[in-house]
mmCIF file of C-alpha atoms and ligand atoms in Angstrom:
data_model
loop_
_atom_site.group_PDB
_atom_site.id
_atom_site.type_symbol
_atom_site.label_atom_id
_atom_site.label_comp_id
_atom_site.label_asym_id
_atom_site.label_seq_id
_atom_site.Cartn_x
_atom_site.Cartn_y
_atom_site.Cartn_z
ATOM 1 C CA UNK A 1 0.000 0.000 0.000
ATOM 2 C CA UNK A 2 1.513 3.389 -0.874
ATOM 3 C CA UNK A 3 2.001 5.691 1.708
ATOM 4 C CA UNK A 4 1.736 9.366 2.488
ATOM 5 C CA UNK A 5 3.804 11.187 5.530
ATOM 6 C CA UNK A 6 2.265 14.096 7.624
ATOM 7 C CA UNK A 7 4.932 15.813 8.542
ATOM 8 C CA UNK A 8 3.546 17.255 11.967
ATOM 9 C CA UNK A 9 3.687 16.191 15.255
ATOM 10 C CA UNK A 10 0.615 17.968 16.196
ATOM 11 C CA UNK A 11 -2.369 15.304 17.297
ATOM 12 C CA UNK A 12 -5.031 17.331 16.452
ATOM 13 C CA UNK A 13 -3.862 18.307 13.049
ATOM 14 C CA UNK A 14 -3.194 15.072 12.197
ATOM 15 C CA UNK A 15 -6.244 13.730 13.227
ATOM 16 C CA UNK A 16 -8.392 15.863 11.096
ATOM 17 C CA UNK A 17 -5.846 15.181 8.360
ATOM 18 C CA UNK A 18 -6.610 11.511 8.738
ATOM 19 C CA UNK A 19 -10.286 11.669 8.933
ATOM 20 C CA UNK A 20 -10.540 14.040 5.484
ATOM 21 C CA UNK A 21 -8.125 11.445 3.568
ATOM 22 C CA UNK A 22 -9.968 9.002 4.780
ATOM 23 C CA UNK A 23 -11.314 7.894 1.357
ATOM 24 C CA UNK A 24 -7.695 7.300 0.320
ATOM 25 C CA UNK A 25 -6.422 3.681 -0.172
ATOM 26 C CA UNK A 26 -3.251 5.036 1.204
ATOM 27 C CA UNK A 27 -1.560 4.632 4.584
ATOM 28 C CA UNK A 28 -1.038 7.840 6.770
ATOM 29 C CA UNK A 29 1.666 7.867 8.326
ATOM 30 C CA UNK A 30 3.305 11.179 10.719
ATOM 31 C CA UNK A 31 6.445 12.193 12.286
ATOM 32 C CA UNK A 32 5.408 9.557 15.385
ATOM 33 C CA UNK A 33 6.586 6.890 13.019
ATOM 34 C CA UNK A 34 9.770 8.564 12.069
ATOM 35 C CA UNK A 35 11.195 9.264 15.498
ATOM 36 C CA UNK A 36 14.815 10.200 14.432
ATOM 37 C CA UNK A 37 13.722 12.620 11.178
ATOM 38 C CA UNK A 38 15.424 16.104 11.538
ATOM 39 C CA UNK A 39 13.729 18.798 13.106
ATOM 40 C CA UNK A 40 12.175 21.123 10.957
ATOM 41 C CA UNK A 41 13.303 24.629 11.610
ATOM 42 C CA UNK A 42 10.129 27.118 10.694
ATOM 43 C CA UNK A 43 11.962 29.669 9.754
ATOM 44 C CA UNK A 44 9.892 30.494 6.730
ATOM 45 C CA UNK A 45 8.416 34.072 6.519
ATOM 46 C CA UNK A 46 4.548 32.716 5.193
ATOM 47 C CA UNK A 47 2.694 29.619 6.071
ATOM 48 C CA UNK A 48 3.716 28.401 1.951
ATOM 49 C CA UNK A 49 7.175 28.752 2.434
ATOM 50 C CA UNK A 50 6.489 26.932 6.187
ATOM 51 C CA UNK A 51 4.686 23.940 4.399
ATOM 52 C CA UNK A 52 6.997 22.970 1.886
ATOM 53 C CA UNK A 53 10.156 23.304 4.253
ATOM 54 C CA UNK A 54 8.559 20.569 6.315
ATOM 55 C CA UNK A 55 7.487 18.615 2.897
ATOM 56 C CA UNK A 56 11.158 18.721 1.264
ATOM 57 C CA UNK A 57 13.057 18.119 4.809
ATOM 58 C CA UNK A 58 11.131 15.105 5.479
ATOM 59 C CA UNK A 59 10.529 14.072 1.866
ATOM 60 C CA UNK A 60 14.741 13.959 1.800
ATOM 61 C CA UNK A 61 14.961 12.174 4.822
ATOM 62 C CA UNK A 62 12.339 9.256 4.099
ATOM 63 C CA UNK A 63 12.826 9.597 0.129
ATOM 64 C CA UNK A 64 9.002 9.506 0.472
ATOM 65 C CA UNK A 65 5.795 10.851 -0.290
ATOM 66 C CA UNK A 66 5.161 14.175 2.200
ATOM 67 C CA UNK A 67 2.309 16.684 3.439
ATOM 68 C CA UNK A 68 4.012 19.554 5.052
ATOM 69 C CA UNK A 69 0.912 21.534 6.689
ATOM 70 C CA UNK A 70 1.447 25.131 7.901
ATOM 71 C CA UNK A 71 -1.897 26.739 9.564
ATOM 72 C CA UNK A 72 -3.127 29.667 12.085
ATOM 73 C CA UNK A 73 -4.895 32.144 12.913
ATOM 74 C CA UNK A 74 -5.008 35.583 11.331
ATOM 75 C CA UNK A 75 -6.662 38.373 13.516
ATOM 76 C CA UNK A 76 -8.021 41.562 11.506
ATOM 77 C CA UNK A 77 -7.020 44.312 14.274
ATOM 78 C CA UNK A 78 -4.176 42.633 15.414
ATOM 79 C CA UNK A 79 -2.429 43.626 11.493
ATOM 80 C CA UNK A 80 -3.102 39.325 10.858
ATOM 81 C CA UNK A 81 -1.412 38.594 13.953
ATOM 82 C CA UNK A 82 -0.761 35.197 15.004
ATOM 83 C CA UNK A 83 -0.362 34.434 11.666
ATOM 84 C CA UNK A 84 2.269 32.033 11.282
ATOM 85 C CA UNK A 85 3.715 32.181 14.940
ATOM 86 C CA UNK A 86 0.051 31.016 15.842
ATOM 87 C CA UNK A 87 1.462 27.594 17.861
ATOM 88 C CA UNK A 88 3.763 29.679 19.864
ATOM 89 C CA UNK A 89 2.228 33.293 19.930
ATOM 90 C CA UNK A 90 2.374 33.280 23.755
ATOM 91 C CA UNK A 91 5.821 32.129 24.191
ATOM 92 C CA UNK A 92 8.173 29.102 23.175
ATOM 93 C CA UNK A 93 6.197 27.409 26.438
ATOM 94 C CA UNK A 94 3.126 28.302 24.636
ATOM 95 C CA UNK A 95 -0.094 26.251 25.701
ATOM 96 C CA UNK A 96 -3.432 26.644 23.996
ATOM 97 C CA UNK A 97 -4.668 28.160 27.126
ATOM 98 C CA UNK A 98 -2.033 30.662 27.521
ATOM 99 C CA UNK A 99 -1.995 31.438 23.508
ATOM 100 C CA UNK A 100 -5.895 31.956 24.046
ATOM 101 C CA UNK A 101 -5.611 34.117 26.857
ATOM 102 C CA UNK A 102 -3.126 36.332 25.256
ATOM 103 C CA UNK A 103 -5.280 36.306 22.396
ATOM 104 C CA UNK A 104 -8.471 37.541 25.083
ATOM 105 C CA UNK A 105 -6.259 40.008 26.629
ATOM 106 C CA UNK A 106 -4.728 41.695 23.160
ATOM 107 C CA UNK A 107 -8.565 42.121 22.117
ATOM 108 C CA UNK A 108 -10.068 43.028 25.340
ATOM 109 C CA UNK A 109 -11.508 46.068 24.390
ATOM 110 C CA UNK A 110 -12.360 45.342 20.939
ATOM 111 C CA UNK A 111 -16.354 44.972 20.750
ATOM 112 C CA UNK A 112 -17.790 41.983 18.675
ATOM 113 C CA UNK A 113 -18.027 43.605 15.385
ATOM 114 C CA UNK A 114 -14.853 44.308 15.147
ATOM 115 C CA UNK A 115 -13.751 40.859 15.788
ATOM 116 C CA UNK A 116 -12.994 39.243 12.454
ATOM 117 C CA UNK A 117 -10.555 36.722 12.059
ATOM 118 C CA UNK A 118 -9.706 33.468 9.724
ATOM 119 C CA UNK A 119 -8.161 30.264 10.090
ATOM 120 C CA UNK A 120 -5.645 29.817 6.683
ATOM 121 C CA UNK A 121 -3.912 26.130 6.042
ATOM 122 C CA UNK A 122 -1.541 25.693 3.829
ATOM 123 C CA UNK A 123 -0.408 22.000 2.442
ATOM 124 C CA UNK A 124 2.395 21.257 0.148
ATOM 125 C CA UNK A 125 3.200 17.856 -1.445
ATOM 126 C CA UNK A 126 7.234 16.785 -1.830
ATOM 127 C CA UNK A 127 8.103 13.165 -3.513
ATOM 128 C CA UNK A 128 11.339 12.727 -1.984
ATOM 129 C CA UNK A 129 12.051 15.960 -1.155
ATOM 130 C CA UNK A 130 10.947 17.235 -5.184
ATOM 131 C CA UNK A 131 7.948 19.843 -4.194
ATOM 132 C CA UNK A 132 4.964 18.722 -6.556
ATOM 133 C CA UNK A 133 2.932 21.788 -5.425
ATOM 134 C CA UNK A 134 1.027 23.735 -2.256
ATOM 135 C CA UNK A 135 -2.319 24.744 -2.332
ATOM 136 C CA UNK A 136 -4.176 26.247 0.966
ATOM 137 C CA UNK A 137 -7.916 27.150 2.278
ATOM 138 C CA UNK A 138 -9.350 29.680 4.677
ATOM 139 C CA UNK A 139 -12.199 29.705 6.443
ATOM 140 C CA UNK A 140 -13.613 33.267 8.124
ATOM 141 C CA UNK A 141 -14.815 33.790 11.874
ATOM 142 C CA UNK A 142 -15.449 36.337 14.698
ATOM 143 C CA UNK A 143 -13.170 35.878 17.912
ATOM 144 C CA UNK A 144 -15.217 35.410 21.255
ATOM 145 C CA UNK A 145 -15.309 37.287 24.167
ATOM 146 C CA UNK A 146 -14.393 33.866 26.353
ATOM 147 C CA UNK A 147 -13.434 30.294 25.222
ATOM 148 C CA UNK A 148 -16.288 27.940 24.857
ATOM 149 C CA UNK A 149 -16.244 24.492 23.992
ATOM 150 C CA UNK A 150 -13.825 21.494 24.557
ATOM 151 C CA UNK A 151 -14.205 20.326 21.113
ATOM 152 C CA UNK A 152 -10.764 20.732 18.075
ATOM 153 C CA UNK A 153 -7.829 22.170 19.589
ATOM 154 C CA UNK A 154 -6.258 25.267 19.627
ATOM 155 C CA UNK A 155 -7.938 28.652 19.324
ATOM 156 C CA UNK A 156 -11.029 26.549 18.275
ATOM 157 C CA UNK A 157 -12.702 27.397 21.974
ATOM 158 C CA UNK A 158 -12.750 30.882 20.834
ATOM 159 C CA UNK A 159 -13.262 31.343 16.857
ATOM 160 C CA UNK A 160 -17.237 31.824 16.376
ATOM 161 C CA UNK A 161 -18.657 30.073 13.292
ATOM 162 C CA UNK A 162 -21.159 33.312 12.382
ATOM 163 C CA UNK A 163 -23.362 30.561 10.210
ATOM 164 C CA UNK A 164 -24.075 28.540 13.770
ATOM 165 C CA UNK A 165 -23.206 31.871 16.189
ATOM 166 C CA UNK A 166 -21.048 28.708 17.495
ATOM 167 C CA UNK A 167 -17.386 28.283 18.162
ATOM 168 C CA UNK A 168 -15.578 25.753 16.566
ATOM 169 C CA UNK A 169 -14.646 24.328 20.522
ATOM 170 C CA UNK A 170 -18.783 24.059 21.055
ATOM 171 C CA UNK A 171 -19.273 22.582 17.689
ATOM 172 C CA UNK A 172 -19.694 19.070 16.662
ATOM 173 C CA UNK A 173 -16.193 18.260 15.040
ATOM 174 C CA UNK A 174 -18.085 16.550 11.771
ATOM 175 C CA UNK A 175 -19.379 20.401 10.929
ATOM 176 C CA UNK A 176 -15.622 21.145 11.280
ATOM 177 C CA UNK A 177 -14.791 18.986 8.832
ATOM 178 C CA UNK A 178 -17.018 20.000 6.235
ATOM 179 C CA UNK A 179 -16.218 23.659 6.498
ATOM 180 C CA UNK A 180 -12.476 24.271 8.036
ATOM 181 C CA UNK A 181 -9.252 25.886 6.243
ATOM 182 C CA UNK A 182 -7.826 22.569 6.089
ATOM 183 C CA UNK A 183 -11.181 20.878 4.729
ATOM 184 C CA UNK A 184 -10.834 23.668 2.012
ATOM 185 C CA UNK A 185 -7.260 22.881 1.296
ATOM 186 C CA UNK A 186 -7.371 19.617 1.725
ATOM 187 C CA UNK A 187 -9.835 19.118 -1.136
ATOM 188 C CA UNK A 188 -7.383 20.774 -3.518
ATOM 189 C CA UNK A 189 -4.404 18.475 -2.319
ATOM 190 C CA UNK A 190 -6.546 15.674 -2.946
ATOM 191 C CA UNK A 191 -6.702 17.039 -6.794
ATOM 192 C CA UNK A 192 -3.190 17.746 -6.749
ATOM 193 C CA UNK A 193 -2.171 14.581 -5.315
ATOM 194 C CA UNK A 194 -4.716 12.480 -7.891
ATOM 195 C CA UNK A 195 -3.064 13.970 -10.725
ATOM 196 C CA UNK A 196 0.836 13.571 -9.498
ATOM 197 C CA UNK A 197 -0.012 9.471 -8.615
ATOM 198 C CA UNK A 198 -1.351 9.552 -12.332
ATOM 199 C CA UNK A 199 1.110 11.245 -14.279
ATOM 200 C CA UNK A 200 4.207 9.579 -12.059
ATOM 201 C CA UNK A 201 2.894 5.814 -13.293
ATOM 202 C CA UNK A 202 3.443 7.781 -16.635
ATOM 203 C CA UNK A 203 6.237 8.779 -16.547
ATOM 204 C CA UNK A 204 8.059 5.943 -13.942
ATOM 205 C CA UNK A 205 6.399 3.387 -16.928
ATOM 206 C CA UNK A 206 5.803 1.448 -13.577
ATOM 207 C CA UNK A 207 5.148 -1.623 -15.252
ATOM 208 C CA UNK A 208 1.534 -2.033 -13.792
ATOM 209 C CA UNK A 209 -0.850 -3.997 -15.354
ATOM 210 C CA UNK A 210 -3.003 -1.385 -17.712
HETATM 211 P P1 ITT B 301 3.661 21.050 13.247
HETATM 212 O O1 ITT B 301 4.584 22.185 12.828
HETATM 213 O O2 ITT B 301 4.397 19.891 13.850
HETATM 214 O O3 ITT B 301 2.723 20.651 12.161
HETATM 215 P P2 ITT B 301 2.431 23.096 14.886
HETATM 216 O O4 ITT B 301 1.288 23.095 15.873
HETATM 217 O O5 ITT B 301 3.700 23.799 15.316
HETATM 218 O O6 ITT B 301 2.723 21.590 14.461
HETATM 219 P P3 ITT B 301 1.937 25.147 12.914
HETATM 220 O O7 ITT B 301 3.288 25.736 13.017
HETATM 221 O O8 ITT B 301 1.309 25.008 11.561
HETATM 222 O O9 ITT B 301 1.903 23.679 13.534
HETATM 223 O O10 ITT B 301 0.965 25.994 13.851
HETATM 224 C C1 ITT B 301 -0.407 25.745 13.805
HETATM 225 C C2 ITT B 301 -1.062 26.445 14.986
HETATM 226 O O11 ITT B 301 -2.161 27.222 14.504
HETATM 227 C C3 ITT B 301 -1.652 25.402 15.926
HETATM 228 O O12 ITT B 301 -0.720 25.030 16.921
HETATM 229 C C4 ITT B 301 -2.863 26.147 16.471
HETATM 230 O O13 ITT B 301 -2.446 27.003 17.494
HETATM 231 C C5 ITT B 301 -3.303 26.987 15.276
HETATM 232 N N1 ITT B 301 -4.278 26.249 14.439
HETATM 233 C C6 ITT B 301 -4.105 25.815 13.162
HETATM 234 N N2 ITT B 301 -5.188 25.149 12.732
HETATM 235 C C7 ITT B 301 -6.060 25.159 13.740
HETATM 236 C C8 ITT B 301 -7.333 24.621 13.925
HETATM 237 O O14 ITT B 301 -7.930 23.898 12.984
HETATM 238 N N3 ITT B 301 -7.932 24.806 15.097
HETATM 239 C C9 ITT B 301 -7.343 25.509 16.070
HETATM 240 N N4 ITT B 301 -6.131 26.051 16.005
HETATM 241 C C10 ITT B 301 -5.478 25.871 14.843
#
């Protein structure tokens, strides 16, 4: 069975990674199976450049086929803040419940309607390290005055779905699913990654059957 490595060692990324390739008659593997792979450095200035640094280092390393997913939050009156220092904006011992807080305090007098913010993903595909191509979705939300929810992970407790006037922490995690960033880029990778497994047999003349 072919195989396909997440390069994250974030749970709740890769779970909802998981669950939308579900379809896929491919095994999904992460950085849990590779224990000794390199550290990836994000060093990159934008979530692309973030993605396919973790596609190509651990596409080198395995010589496999690699997701590298970049994600956060962007913040209208905080000038897009997180943005991509989203898993550590409160410090390199950043919890969710401290980046939250810092998130509550920053916007503490900033009234609803001026509480617009989106969630952007960003997934590249590397075959060995070769980048095949990154594609990314967004999805748009309100920031709450307190977290609510236990549901998702991260700032999900406090980004407000305006369609359900629910967050994202109170919401069922199925309606996540079907409407998040990564839902959004995930679809396109799908495409992408469809049309690479097709034209590689091409081009490898892989001897298969047809
Ligand atoms: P990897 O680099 O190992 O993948 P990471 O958590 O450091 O893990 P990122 O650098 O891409 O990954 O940062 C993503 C952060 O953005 C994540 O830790 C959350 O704080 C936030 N985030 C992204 N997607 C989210 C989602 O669906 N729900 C809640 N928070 C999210």
């Amino acid at each position: 069975m072919k195989e396909i490595i997440i390069a994250t060692k974030n749970q709740g990324k890769l779970r909802e990674i998981k669950e939308l390739l579900g379809e896929f008659n491919i095994k999904v593997t992460s950085l849990a199976d590779y224990p000794d792979a390199p550290d990836v450095v994000e060093d990159g200035k934008t979530f692309s450049s973030n993605a396919i640094k973790k596609a190509v280092t651990i596409g080198k390393y395995t010589g496999k086929l690699v997701m590298g997913e970049d994600s956060g939050l962007e913040i209208d009156v905080l000038d897009n803040q997180p943005g991509i220092y989203s898993a550590r904006f409160a410090g390199d011992d950043a919890t969710y419940q401290k980046n939250n807080e810092k998130v509550l305090k920053l916007l503490e007098d900033v009234p609803m309607a001026k509480r617009q913010a989106r969630y952007r993903c960003f997934a590249a595909l590397s075959d060995g390290g070769k980048v095949i191509g990154v594609v990314n979705g967004s999805c748009a939300g309100l920031i709450a005055l307190s977290t609510r929810g236990e549901n998702g992970f991260g700032y999900d407790p406090l980004f407000i779905v305006p369609r359900y006037k629910k967050t994202f922490g109170e919401l069922n995690p199925d309606i996540k699913a079907a409407i998040s960033h990564r839902f959004h880029a995930l679809q396109k990778f799908k495409t992408m990654f469809i049309a690479y497994l097709s034209t590689g047999k091409k081009e490898l003349g892989c001897g298969c059957p047809h």
